[in-house]
Amino acid sequence: MVSCGWDCCWCKSLSGAQCGEYTVMSKLKAAVMVQKTSLKRRQNVKNSPQRKRLCQKQVKEVWVSEIMLQQTQVATVINYYNKWMQRWPTLQALAKATLEEVNEMWSGLGYYSRGRRLHEGAQKVLSEFKGEMPKSAEELQKLLPGVGRYTASAITSICFGQVTGVVDGNAIRVLCRARAIGADSTSPAVTEALWMLANILVDPVRPGDFNQAVMELGATICTPKAPLCSECPVQAHCRAYHQVVKEEEKVSKRLLDNTMLKFSSIPDIEECGGCSLCLPDKESWVSSLGVMNYPRKPAKKPPRTERTLTCVVTRKRNTDDTEEYFLIQRPNFGLLAGMWEFPSILMEAELMEKKQKRIISDRLTELLGSSVTEANLQHLGEVVHIFSHIHQTYHVYSNSLSDTTVETVKQEETEYPSFRWVTKAEFHQSAVSTAMKKVFRLFSHLGVNEKLLNKGDKQERGLGTKEGERKGRKYKAPKDSGRRQLCMESFFGPAVKESL
């Protein structure tokens, strides 16, 4: 690490022995925050994964909750976690499950490789480690799939008492603000410095409780927006907060001509000119942001844009006239590995509708083993879904098969069938992505509208409505509520009932 040569936060705290400031900081976090968070969890989130961490220090529970909470909010995880633990309460039960069952349980949670790696990890623990989890963070990270540095440290500190710190999104925010780290928080230099500081601060007696206290501090008080600095137990040792105080005093001096109090032990952000961790000289402090000046992150790269043709193929059962839907399985690698979807083709360029229909009809003919004409394809609209790195637009078509005897698909031998016909209920129970559920909602919505339209047309015929007027109508696809975040005004406006 490059030293700035000044008595700044980093050079002072990381080069010599821990000062009294850090002793106080550790005691405050370990004692006050653990007490607060334990009480909050007992009162407010009785069944949350976090409570499992505090009250039932069982390795599998902590492992599952930590994996599910990667890139996913607690409110979303809770139901999935409870269902998962109810179905597979032990590593043995999870190891015996099929990948198809795991994908079905994970459906809708996103980042689907996490579920697959949990499954692989359980099998590996049983087959190679005789059912015993490795007890050090280094071994966990090295030996188990899907377990990174943070997850390994969290599991071993909580379950085995290993004295190691943790650095997740909440801890990054707390440490960057407390130590006024203004460099890019995703850079290797800052990442290593944060891990160094976390390992210095961790309580050697209660490392698991301490780590959870730091994460809870970031989740409930030192939040990304509108942090509750007045309630923060480490406010007296937070350099970002002290910088806010200094800025306020400067404003007060200019307005009231008062003498500004001097904090000689706290350097101005511009004094650390050569430090690789402090705010770069070219980046000025934004007074309106306050402590939210930290942490600094680079601008996100825009997701790449992709367009995909997808077709909802239906047929009627001979036995009871139930409508069925045709699904095929994605390869067991890459995006959405092993998930089920409607027949889909990635477009390499923008295409006219006529060309799109030709591509879809050729693909369906290949899959179904019988000719599918372009005239039978109906364009339903578009569905947008945002993956972490892909802005995906689905051009949705439908095709209803009149031949109910279609039973086979040209396919290679695989562990699982590469196609299936499912009912509506079976579709929702299958391992399908959120994107495919959006496609199905569009199809179902337009199907209901079509029935209402046909009923209305029959009534209009009795009133003598002209045929030409009916043909001239155009109907728009419904707006997908999942395509954008609701604004605050939508919660206070008058309720609007949407038609089916």
Short mmCIF file of C-alpha atoms in Angstrom, two decimals:
data_model
loop_
_atom_site.label_atom_id
_atom_site.label_comp_id
_atom_site.label_asym_id
_atom_site.label_seq_id
_atom_site.Cartn_x
_atom_site.Cartn_y
_atom_site.Cartn_z
CA MET A 1 0.00 0.00 0.00
CA VAL A 2 1.29 3.44 -0.91
CA SER A 3 1.67 5.80 2.07
CA CYS A 4 0.84 9.46 1.65
CA GLY A 5 3.46 10.57 4.16
CA TRP A 6 0.89 12.46 6.24
CA ASP A 7 -0.65 11.50 9.56
CA CYS A 8 -3.84 10.47 7.78
CA CYS A 9 -6.44 7.90 8.76
CA TRP A 10 -4.88 4.98 6.91
CA CYS A 11 -1.20 5.57 7.53
CA LYS A 12 -1.93 6.06 11.23
CA SER A 13 -4.23 3.12 11.80
CA LEU A 14 -2.63 0.45 9.65
CA SER A 15 1.07 1.08 10.22
CA GLY A 16 1.32 1.02 14.00
CA ALA A 17 -0.43 -0.51 16.98
CA GLN A 18 -4.15 -0.04 17.31
CA CYS A 19 -4.81 3.28 18.99
CA GLY A 20 -7.36 3.86 21.74
CA GLU A 21 -9.80 5.03 19.10
CA TYR A 22 -9.99 1.54 17.62
CA THR A 23 -10.35 -0.09 21.03
CA VAL A 24 -13.36 2.10 21.72
CA MET A 25 -14.72 1.45 18.23
CA SER A 26 -14.47 -2.31 18.68
CA LYS A 27 -16.15 -2.23 22.07
CA LEU A 28 -18.98 -0.07 20.81
CA LYS A 29 -19.72 -2.26 17.81
CA ALA A 30 -19.32 -5.56 19.62
CA ALA A 31 -21.33 -4.62 22.70
CA VAL A 32 -23.88 -2.00 21.64
CA MET A 33 -24.67 -3.20 18.12
CA VAL A 34 -24.88 -6.90 18.94
CA GLN A 35 -27.27 -6.08 21.75
CA LYS A 36 -29.38 -3.88 19.47
CA THR A 37 -29.46 -6.27 16.53
CA SER A 38 -30.21 -9.31 18.67
CA LEU A 39 -33.21 -7.51 20.19
CA LYS A 40 -34.42 -6.27 16.80
CA ARG A 41 -34.23 -9.70 15.26
CA ARG A 42 -36.07 -11.36 18.13
CA GLN A 43 -38.85 -8.80 17.88
CA ASN A 44 -39.18 -8.13 14.15
CA VAL A 45 -37.74 -10.92 11.99
CA LYS A 46 -38.36 -14.15 13.84
CA ASN A 47 -37.94 -16.38 10.80
CA SER A 48 -35.28 -14.46 8.90
CA PRO A 49 -31.99 -16.01 7.80
CA GLN A 50 -30.17 -13.51 10.03
CA ARG A 51 -31.93 -14.86 13.12
CA LYS A 52 -30.75 -18.31 12.13
CA ARG A 53 -27.23 -16.92 12.20
CA LEU A 54 -27.60 -15.67 15.78
CA CYS A 55 -29.78 -18.35 17.39
CA GLN A 56 -28.98 -21.59 15.55
CA LYS A 57 -25.33 -21.64 14.62
CA GLN A 58 -25.66 -24.63 12.36
CA VAL A 59 -23.39 -24.67 9.37
CA LYS A 60 -25.97 -25.62 6.76
CA GLU A 61 -28.41 -22.88 7.80
CA VAL A 62 -25.71 -20.22 7.70
CA TRP A 63 -24.34 -21.54 4.41
CA VAL A 64 -27.73 -21.52 2.69
CA SER A 65 -28.70 -18.08 4.02
CA GLU A 66 -25.37 -16.52 3.02
CA ILE A 67 -25.59 -17.90 -0.52
CA MET A 68 -29.21 -16.76 -0.93
CA LEU A 69 -28.41 -13.29 0.39
CA GLN A 70 -25.74 -12.73 -2.26
CA GLN A 71 -27.06 -9.94 -4.53
CA THR A 72 -30.57 -10.43 -3.08
CA GLN A 73 -32.52 -8.49 -0.45
CA VAL A 74 -33.58 -10.10 2.82
CA ALA A 75 -37.30 -9.53 2.16
CA THR A 76 -37.03 -11.57 -1.04
CA VAL A 77 -34.94 -14.33 0.51
CA ILE A 78 -37.05 -15.16 3.59
CA ASN A 79 -39.77 -17.22 1.87
CA TYR A 80 -37.28 -19.05 -0.33
CA TYR A 81 -35.08 -19.80 2.67
CA ASN A 82 -37.94 -21.19 4.76
CA LYS A 83 -39.24 -23.38 1.90
CA TRP A 84 -35.72 -24.61 1.15
CA MET A 85 -35.01 -25.58 4.77
CA GLN A 86 -38.39 -27.25 5.12
CA ARG A 87 -37.81 -29.40 2.04
CA TRP A 88 -34.10 -30.16 2.62
CA PRO A 89 -33.39 -29.81 6.35
CA THR A 90 -30.07 -31.67 6.12
CA LEU A 91 -27.09 -31.80 3.77
CA GLN A 92 -27.96 -35.44 3.09
CA ALA A 93 -31.44 -34.51 1.89
CA LEU A 94 -30.11 -31.73 -0.34
CA ALA A 95 -27.41 -33.99 -1.82
CA LYS A 96 -30.04 -36.58 -2.80
CA ALA A 97 -32.20 -34.00 -4.61
CA THR A 98 -32.05 -33.73 -8.38
CA LEU A 99 -30.79 -30.60 -10.11
CA GLU A 100 -34.25 -30.23 -11.61
CA GLU A 101 -35.79 -30.08 -8.12
CA VAL A 102 -33.19 -27.53 -7.01
CA ASN A 103 -33.89 -25.33 -10.03
CA GLU A 104 -37.63 -25.53 -9.39
CA MET A 105 -37.13 -24.42 -5.78
CA TRP A 106 -34.80 -21.59 -6.86
CA SER A 107 -37.09 -20.38 -9.66
CA GLY A 108 -37.65 -16.62 -9.40
CA LEU A 109 -34.76 -15.93 -6.98
CA GLY A 110 -32.31 -15.07 -9.75
CA TYR A 111 -28.60 -15.81 -10.15
CA TYR A 112 -29.50 -19.46 -10.67
CA SER A 113 -25.94 -20.78 -10.55
CA ARG A 114 -26.07 -20.21 -6.78
CA GLY A 115 -28.61 -22.99 -6.28
CA ARG A 116 -26.68 -25.36 -8.52
CA ARG A 117 -23.46 -24.73 -6.60
CA LEU A 118 -25.17 -25.24 -3.26
CA HIS A 119 -26.35 -28.60 -4.56
CA GLU A 120 -22.87 -29.49 -5.83
CA GLY A 121 -21.33 -28.35 -2.56
CA ALA A 122 -23.63 -30.55 -0.46
CA GLN A 123 -22.74 -33.57 -2.60
CA LYS A 124 -19.04 -32.79 -2.27
CA VAL A 125 -19.19 -32.43 1.53
CA LEU A 126 -20.81 -35.86 1.80
CA SER A 127 -18.65 -37.65 -0.75
CA GLU A 128 -15.25 -36.12 0.00
CA PHE A 129 -15.42 -34.81 3.58
CA LYS A 130 -17.66 -37.47 5.19
CA GLY A 131 -20.38 -34.92 5.91
CA GLU A 132 -18.10 -32.54 7.83
CA MET A 133 -17.72 -28.97 6.57
CA PRO A 134 -14.15 -27.58 6.39
CA LYS A 135 -13.66 -25.37 9.44
CA SER A 136 -11.35 -22.66 8.11
CA ALA A 137 -12.19 -19.84 5.72
CA GLU A 138 -9.23 -20.71 3.51
CA GLU A 139 -10.34 -24.33 3.10
CA LEU A 140 -13.97 -23.41 2.50
CA GLN A 141 -13.07 -20.92 -0.21
CA LYS A 142 -10.71 -23.38 -1.86
CA LEU A 143 -12.79 -26.56 -1.67
CA LEU A 144 -16.48 -25.66 -2.01
CA PRO A 145 -18.03 -24.36 -5.27
CA GLY A 146 -19.67 -20.94 -5.07
CA VAL A 147 -18.03 -20.03 -1.75
CA GLY A 148 -15.95 -16.86 -2.01
CA ARG A 149 -13.88 -14.94 0.48
CA TYR A 150 -16.78 -13.20 2.20
CA THR A 151 -19.03 -16.28 2.43
CA ALA A 152 -16.20 -18.43 3.76
CA SER A 153 -15.30 -15.83 6.41
CA ALA A 154 -18.93 -15.37 7.44
CA ILE A 155 -19.54 -19.12 7.85
CA THR A 156 -16.37 -19.84 9.80
CA SER A 157 -16.60 -16.79 12.10
CA ILE A 158 -20.27 -17.42 12.92
CA CYS A 159 -20.23 -21.21 13.17
CA PHE A 160 -16.67 -22.09 14.20
CA GLY A 161 -15.51 -18.91 15.92
CA GLN A 162 -12.62 -18.29 13.54
CA VAL A 163 -11.18 -14.84 14.20
CA THR A 164 -11.61 -13.32 10.76
CA GLY A 165 -13.37 -10.19 9.59
CA VAL A 166 -15.93 -9.97 6.80
CA VAL A 167 -16.27 -7.47 3.99
CA ASP A 168 -19.64 -7.31 2.27
CA GLY A 169 -21.55 -4.35 0.83
CA ASN A 170 -22.70 -3.15 4.24
CA ALA A 171 -19.26 -3.52 5.83
CA ILE A 172 -17.66 -1.67 2.90
CA ARG A 173 -19.97 1.29 3.47
CA VAL A 174 -19.35 1.37 7.23
CA LEU A 175 -15.56 1.11 6.95
CA CYS A 176 -15.24 3.56 4.06
CA ARG A 177 -17.19 6.20 5.94
CA ALA A 178 -15.55 5.55 9.30
CA ARG A 179 -12.07 5.78 7.76
CA ALA A 180 -12.88 8.33 5.01
CA ILE A 181 -11.78 6.07 2.17
CA GLY A 182 -12.42 8.03 -1.00
CA ALA A 183 -10.73 5.84 -3.61
CA ASP A 184 -12.70 3.43 -5.78
CA SER A 185 -14.08 0.89 -3.30
CA THR A 186 -13.97 -1.87 -5.93
CA SER A 187 -10.27 -1.44 -6.69
CA PRO A 188 -7.82 -4.15 -5.52
CA ALA A 189 -5.93 -1.70 -3.27
CA VAL A 190 -9.07 -0.62 -1.41
CA THR A 191 -10.43 -4.17 -1.23
CA GLU A 192 -7.26 -5.46 0.42
CA ALA A 193 -7.15 -2.47 2.78
CA LEU A 194 -10.75 -3.11 3.87
CA TRP A 195 -10.02 -6.77 4.57
CA MET A 196 -6.94 -5.75 6.54
CA LEU A 197 -8.97 -3.30 8.62
CA ALA A 198 -11.81 -5.82 9.14
CA ASN A 199 -9.31 -8.38 10.44
CA ILE A 200 -7.77 -5.77 12.76
CA LEU A 201 -11.13 -4.74 14.21
CA VAL A 202 -12.82 -8.14 14.62
CA ASP A 203 -13.50 -9.13 18.23
CA PRO A 204 -11.31 -12.18 19.05
CA VAL A 205 -13.80 -13.43 21.64
CA ARG A 206 -17.03 -13.10 19.63
CA PRO A 207 -16.00 -12.79 15.97
CA GLY A 208 -19.32 -14.00 14.57
CA ASP A 209 -21.41 -11.61 16.63
CA PHE A 210 -19.04 -8.76 15.88
CA ASN A 211 -19.17 -9.34 12.12
CA GLN A 212 -22.95 -9.46 12.17
CA ALA A 213 -23.00 -6.23 14.19
CA VAL A 214 -20.93 -4.45 11.53
CA MET A 215 -23.19 -5.73 8.75
CA GLU A 216 -26.32 -4.79 10.68
CA LEU A 217 -24.92 -1.32 11.34
CA GLY A 218 -24.60 -0.85 7.58
CA ALA A 219 -28.03 -2.32 6.87
CA THR A 220 -30.03 -0.33 9.44
CA ILE A 221 -28.13 2.87 10.33
CA CYS A 222 -25.21 3.52 7.98
CA THR A 223 -27.47 3.05 4.95
CA PRO A 224 -26.68 4.01 1.34
CA LYS A 225 -29.18 6.87 1.44
CA ALA A 226 -30.43 8.92 4.39
CA PRO A 227 -28.07 7.38 6.99
CA LEU A 228 -29.07 7.83 10.63
CA CYS A 229 -25.87 9.45 11.85
CA SER A 230 -27.50 10.77 15.02
CA GLU A 231 -28.20 7.17 16.12
CA CYS A 232 -24.84 5.74 15.14
CA PRO A 233 -22.81 4.31 18.08
CA VAL A 234 -19.52 4.97 16.26
CA GLN A 235 -20.31 8.55 15.26
CA ALA A 236 -17.49 9.93 17.45
CA HIS A 237 -14.95 7.90 15.46
CA CYS A 238 -16.40 8.43 11.97
CA ARG A 239 -14.14 10.61 9.83
CA ALA A 240 -16.83 11.13 7.20
CA TYR A 241 -19.14 12.54 9.89
CA HIS A 242 -16.35 14.75 11.22
CA GLN A 243 -15.83 16.09 7.72
CA VAL A 244 -19.53 17.02 7.59
CA VAL A 245 -19.13 18.86 10.90
CA LYS A 246 -16.13 20.77 9.57
CA GLU A 247 -18.00 21.75 6.41
CA GLU A 248 -20.93 23.01 8.49
CA GLU A 249 -18.57 25.05 10.64
CA LYS A 250 -17.00 26.61 7.56
CA VAL A 251 -20.43 27.65 6.34
CA SER A 252 -21.27 28.97 9.79
CA LYS A 253 -18.06 31.00 9.87
CA ARG A 254 -18.76 32.56 6.51
CA LEU A 255 -22.32 33.45 7.47
CA LEU A 256 -21.85 34.45 11.12
CA ASP A 257 -18.14 35.25 11.19
CA ASN A 258 -17.58 32.81 14.02
CA THR A 259 -14.29 31.16 14.81
CA MET A 260 -14.22 27.63 13.50
CA LEU A 261 -13.24 24.91 15.91
CA LYS A 262 -10.16 23.06 14.79
CA PHE A 263 -9.86 19.29 14.70
CA SER A 264 -6.10 19.01 14.49
CA SER A 265 -6.13 15.22 14.60
CA ILE A 266 -8.35 14.97 11.51
CA PRO A 267 -6.66 15.98 8.27
CA ASP A 268 -8.52 17.70 5.48
CA ILE A 269 -9.30 15.39 2.61
CA GLU A 270 -7.03 17.37 0.31
CA GLU A 271 -3.98 16.82 2.56
CA CYS A 272 -3.55 13.17 1.53
CA GLY A 273 -2.23 13.92 -1.91
CA GLY A 274 -0.19 10.77 -2.48
CA CYS A 275 -2.41 8.20 -0.72
CA SER A 276 -3.95 5.47 -2.86
CA LEU A 277 -6.97 5.20 -0.56
CA CYS A 278 -8.06 8.78 0.11
CA LEU A 279 -10.16 11.02 -2.12
CA PRO A 280 -8.28 11.92 -5.31
CA ASP A 281 -7.35 15.58 -5.58
CA LYS A 282 -9.48 16.04 -8.67
CA GLU A 283 -12.61 14.86 -6.93
CA SER A 284 -14.11 17.53 -4.69
CA TRP A 285 -16.18 16.94 -1.60
CA VAL A 286 -19.90 17.40 -2.35
CA SER A 287 -21.35 19.14 0.68
CA SER A 288 -24.94 18.20 -0.10
CA LEU A 289 -24.07 14.48 0.11
CA GLY A 290 -22.46 14.61 3.54
CA VAL A 291 -21.25 11.16 4.65
CA MET A 292 -22.72 9.76 1.45
CA ASN A 293 -19.59 11.01 -0.30
CA TYR A 294 -18.28 7.62 0.81
CA PRO A 295 -17.85 5.00 -0.50
CA ARG A 296 -16.89 5.97 -4.04
CA LYS A 297 -17.71 3.56 -6.85
CA PRO A 298 -16.98 3.71 -10.57
CA ALA A 299 -19.87 4.30 -12.95
CA LYS A 300 -21.58 1.05 -13.83
CA LYS A 301 -21.09 -0.27 -17.30
CA PRO A 302 -24.37 -0.27 -19.20
CA PRO A 303 -25.73 -3.77 -19.79
CA ARG A 304 -25.38 -5.13 -23.28
CA THR A 305 -28.55 -5.16 -25.33
CA GLU A 306 -29.95 -8.41 -26.70
CA ARG A 307 -33.11 -9.32 -28.58
CA THR A 308 -34.63 -12.79 -28.57
CA LEU A 309 -37.47 -14.40 -30.47
CA THR A 310 -39.66 -16.61 -28.31
CA CYS A 311 -42.84 -18.51 -29.13
CA VAL A 312 -45.57 -19.83 -26.83
CA VAL A 313 -46.65 -23.09 -28.47
CA THR A 314 -49.94 -24.59 -27.28
CA ARG A 315 -52.07 -27.64 -27.96
CA LYS A 316 -55.21 -29.26 -26.57
CA ARG A 317 -55.15 -32.62 -24.84
CA ASN A 318 -57.24 -35.29 -26.54
CA THR A 319 -58.54 -36.59 -23.22
CA ASP A 320 -59.92 -33.52 -21.45
CA ASP A 321 -59.25 -30.60 -23.83
CA THR A 322 -56.81 -29.03 -21.33
CA GLU A 323 -54.41 -26.52 -22.85
CA GLU A 324 -50.73 -27.50 -22.69
CA TYR A 325 -47.58 -25.48 -23.33
CA PHE A 326 -44.38 -26.60 -24.98
CA LEU A 327 -41.13 -26.06 -23.04
CA ILE A 328 -37.55 -26.90 -23.89
CA GLN A 329 -34.59 -27.06 -21.52
CA ARG A 330 -31.59 -24.78 -21.78
CA PRO A 331 -28.06 -26.24 -21.84
CA ASN A 332 -26.48 -27.10 -18.49
CA PHE A 333 -24.01 -24.22 -18.77
CA GLY A 334 -24.10 -20.47 -19.26
CA LEU A 335 -26.96 -18.11 -18.47
CA LEU A 336 -30.02 -19.80 -16.88
CA ALA A 337 -28.31 -23.20 -17.14
CA GLY A 338 -30.76 -26.11 -17.03
CA MET A 339 -33.84 -23.88 -16.81
CA TRP A 340 -36.97 -24.42 -18.90
CA GLU A 341 -38.24 -21.91 -21.44
CA PHE A 342 -40.48 -21.43 -24.44
CA PRO A 343 -38.64 -22.08 -27.72
CA SER A 344 -36.31 -19.08 -28.12
CA ILE A 345 -33.77 -17.85 -30.67
CA LEU A 346 -31.27 -15.06 -30.03
CA MET A 347 -31.34 -12.44 -32.81
CA GLU A 348 -27.99 -11.16 -34.04
CA ALA A 349 -29.54 -8.09 -35.69
CA GLU A 350 -32.81 -6.19 -36.00
CA LEU A 351 -35.24 -8.09 -38.24
CA MET A 352 -38.59 -7.32 -39.82
CA GLU A 353 -41.58 -9.29 -38.56
CA LYS A 354 -41.74 -11.40 -41.72
CA LYS A 355 -38.15 -12.53 -41.25
CA GLN A 356 -38.76 -13.18 -37.55
CA LYS A 357 -41.70 -15.44 -38.37
CA ARG A 358 -39.61 -17.36 -40.88
CA ILE A 359 -36.88 -18.01 -38.30
CA ILE A 360 -39.40 -19.13 -35.68
CA SER A 361 -41.29 -21.42 -38.07
CA ASP A 362 -38.04 -23.08 -39.15
CA ARG A 363 -37.02 -23.62 -35.53
CA LEU A 364 -40.42 -25.04 -34.51
CA THR A 365 -40.48 -27.32 -37.54
CA GLU A 366 -37.07 -28.63 -36.50
CA LEU A 367 -38.15 -29.17 -32.90
CA LEU A 368 -41.62 -30.58 -33.47
CA GLY A 369 -40.83 -32.75 -36.46
CA SER A 370 -43.82 -31.39 -38.36
CA SER A 371 -44.24 -28.32 -40.54
CA VAL A 372 -45.18 -25.04 -38.88
CA THR A 373 -46.27 -22.32 -41.29
CA GLU A 374 -45.60 -18.64 -40.79
CA ALA A 375 -49.30 -17.86 -41.22
CA ASN A 376 -50.05 -19.66 -37.94
CA LEU A 377 -47.71 -17.41 -35.93
CA GLN A 378 -49.25 -14.45 -34.13
CA HIS A 379 -47.14 -11.59 -32.82
CA LEU A 380 -48.16 -10.74 -29.25
CA GLY A 381 -45.78 -7.93 -28.34
CA GLU A 382 -42.51 -7.41 -26.48
CA VAL A 383 -41.34 -8.23 -22.97
CA VAL A 384 -38.30 -6.56 -21.41
CA HIS A 385 -36.26 -8.21 -18.68
CA ILE A 386 -33.07 -6.84 -17.11
CA PHE A 387 -30.45 -9.38 -16.10
CA SER A 388 -27.43 -8.20 -14.13
CA HIS A 389 -25.46 -7.57 -17.33
CA ILE A 390 -28.00 -7.96 -20.14
CA HIS A 391 -30.92 -5.78 -21.24
CA GLN A 392 -33.05 -8.46 -22.86
CA THR A 393 -36.06 -7.79 -25.12
CA TYR A 394 -38.23 -10.77 -26.02
CA HIS A 395 -40.28 -10.57 -29.22
CA VAL A 396 -43.17 -12.82 -28.27
CA TYR A 397 -45.17 -14.94 -30.71
CA SER A 398 -47.76 -17.66 -30.23
CA ASN A 399 -48.69 -20.74 -32.19
CA SER A 400 -51.58 -23.11 -31.54
CA LEU A 401 -51.10 -26.65 -32.86
CA SER A 402 -54.10 -28.36 -34.34
CA ASP A 403 -52.33 -31.73 -34.42
CA THR A 404 -52.44 -33.07 -30.86
CA THR A 405 -50.47 -36.17 -31.77
CA VAL A 406 -47.14 -34.28 -31.74
CA GLU A 407 -45.22 -36.09 -29.01
CA THR A 408 -41.55 -36.18 -30.02
CA VAL A 409 -38.79 -33.71 -30.58
CA LYS A 410 -35.50 -34.16 -32.39
CA GLN A 411 -33.03 -34.27 -29.54
CA GLU A 412 -29.78 -35.70 -28.29
CA GLU A 413 -29.70 -38.02 -25.31
CA THR A 414 -29.35 -36.05 -22.08
CA GLU A 415 -29.77 -36.71 -18.36
CA TYR A 416 -33.14 -34.97 -18.37
CA PRO A 417 -35.73 -34.73 -21.16
CA SER A 418 -35.00 -31.70 -23.31
CA PHE A 419 -38.70 -30.94 -23.84
CA ARG A 420 -42.04 -31.31 -22.08
CA TRP A 421 -45.69 -30.40 -22.45
CA VAL A 422 -47.09 -28.78 -19.30
CA THR A 423 -50.36 -27.38 -18.08
CA LYS A 424 -50.66 -23.88 -16.66
CA ALA A 425 -50.27 -25.17 -13.09
CA GLU A 426 -47.28 -27.31 -14.08
CA PHE A 427 -45.67 -24.33 -15.79
CA HIS A 428 -45.68 -22.29 -12.59
CA GLN A 429 -44.18 -25.23 -10.67
CA SER A 430 -41.41 -25.77 -13.22
CA ALA A 431 -37.88 -24.34 -13.13
CA VAL A 432 -38.64 -21.34 -15.33
CA SER A 433 -37.04 -17.92 -15.10
CA THR A 434 -38.77 -14.69 -14.18
CA ALA A 435 -38.39 -13.61 -17.81
CA MET A 436 -40.42 -16.61 -19.04
CA LYS A 437 -43.07 -15.89 -16.42
CA LYS A 438 -43.36 -12.39 -17.87
CA VAL A 439 -43.77 -13.88 -21.35
CA PHE A 440 -46.49 -16.19 -20.05
CA ARG A 441 -48.30 -13.30 -18.38
CA LEU A 442 -48.36 -11.42 -21.67
CA PHE A 443 -49.74 -14.48 -23.46
CA SER A 444 -52.39 -15.10 -20.78
CA HIS A 445 -53.44 -11.45 -20.65
CA LEU A 446 -53.97 -11.26 -24.39
CA GLY A 447 -55.78 -14.59 -24.32
CA VAL A 448 -58.29 -13.23 -21.80
CA ASN A 449 -58.69 -10.03 -23.84
CA GLU A 450 -59.31 -12.09 -26.96
CA LYS A 451 -62.12 -14.00 -25.24
CA LEU A 452 -63.68 -10.75 -24.04
CA LEU A 453 -63.33 -9.33 -27.55
CA ASN A 454 -65.05 -12.32 -29.13
CA LYS A 455 -67.87 -12.04 -26.62
CA GLY A 456 -68.23 -8.33 -27.35
CA ASP A 457 -68.22 -8.93 -31.10
CA LYS A 458 -71.10 -11.38 -30.77
CA GLN A 459 -73.09 -8.80 -28.85
CA GLU A 460 -72.27 -6.12 -31.44
CA ARG A 461 -73.42 -8.36 -34.27
CA GLY A 462 -76.86 -8.39 -32.69
CA LEU A 463 -76.82 -4.58 -32.75
CA GLY A 464 -75.87 -4.48 -36.42
CA THR A 465 -72.25 -3.30 -36.02
CA LYS A 466 -70.39 -3.30 -39.31
CA GLU A 467 -67.81 -6.01 -39.90
CA GLY A 468 -65.30 -3.49 -41.24
CA GLU A 469 -65.37 -1.49 -38.04
CA ARG A 470 -64.50 -4.56 -36.01
CA LYS A 471 -61.59 -5.46 -38.21
CA GLY A 472 -60.13 -1.96 -37.96
CA ARG A 473 -59.57 -2.14 -34.20
CA LYS A 474 -56.08 -2.42 -32.77
CA TYR A 475 -55.18 -3.75 -29.36
CA LYS A 476 -52.00 -2.94 -27.47
CA ALA A 477 -50.05 -5.37 -25.31
CA PRO A 478 -50.37 -4.67 -21.56
CA LYS A 479 -47.68 -2.71 -19.80
CA ASP A 480 -45.56 -5.08 -17.76
CA SER A 481 -45.36 -3.82 -14.19
CA GLY A 482 -42.10 -5.67 -13.74
CA ARG A 483 -40.34 -3.59 -16.35
CA ARG A 484 -39.70 -0.58 -14.15
CA GLN A 485 -39.66 0.44 -10.52
CA LEU A 486 -42.88 1.92 -9.14
CA CYS A 487 -42.64 5.59 -8.23
CA MET A 488 -43.70 6.92 -4.83
CA GLU A 489 -46.70 8.74 -6.29
CA SER A 490 -48.27 5.43 -7.32
CA PHE A 491 -48.78 4.54 -3.66
CA PHE A 492 -50.74 7.71 -2.88
CA GLY A 493 -52.84 8.11 -6.01
CA PRO A 494 -56.39 6.80 -6.32
CA ALA A 495 -56.70 3.06 -6.80
CA VAL A 496 -57.26 2.04 -10.40
CA LYS A 497 -58.77 -1.33 -11.20
CA GLU A 498 -57.15 -3.00 -14.18
CA SER A 499 -59.24 -5.06 -16.51
CA LEU A 500 -58.34 -8.71 -16.97
#
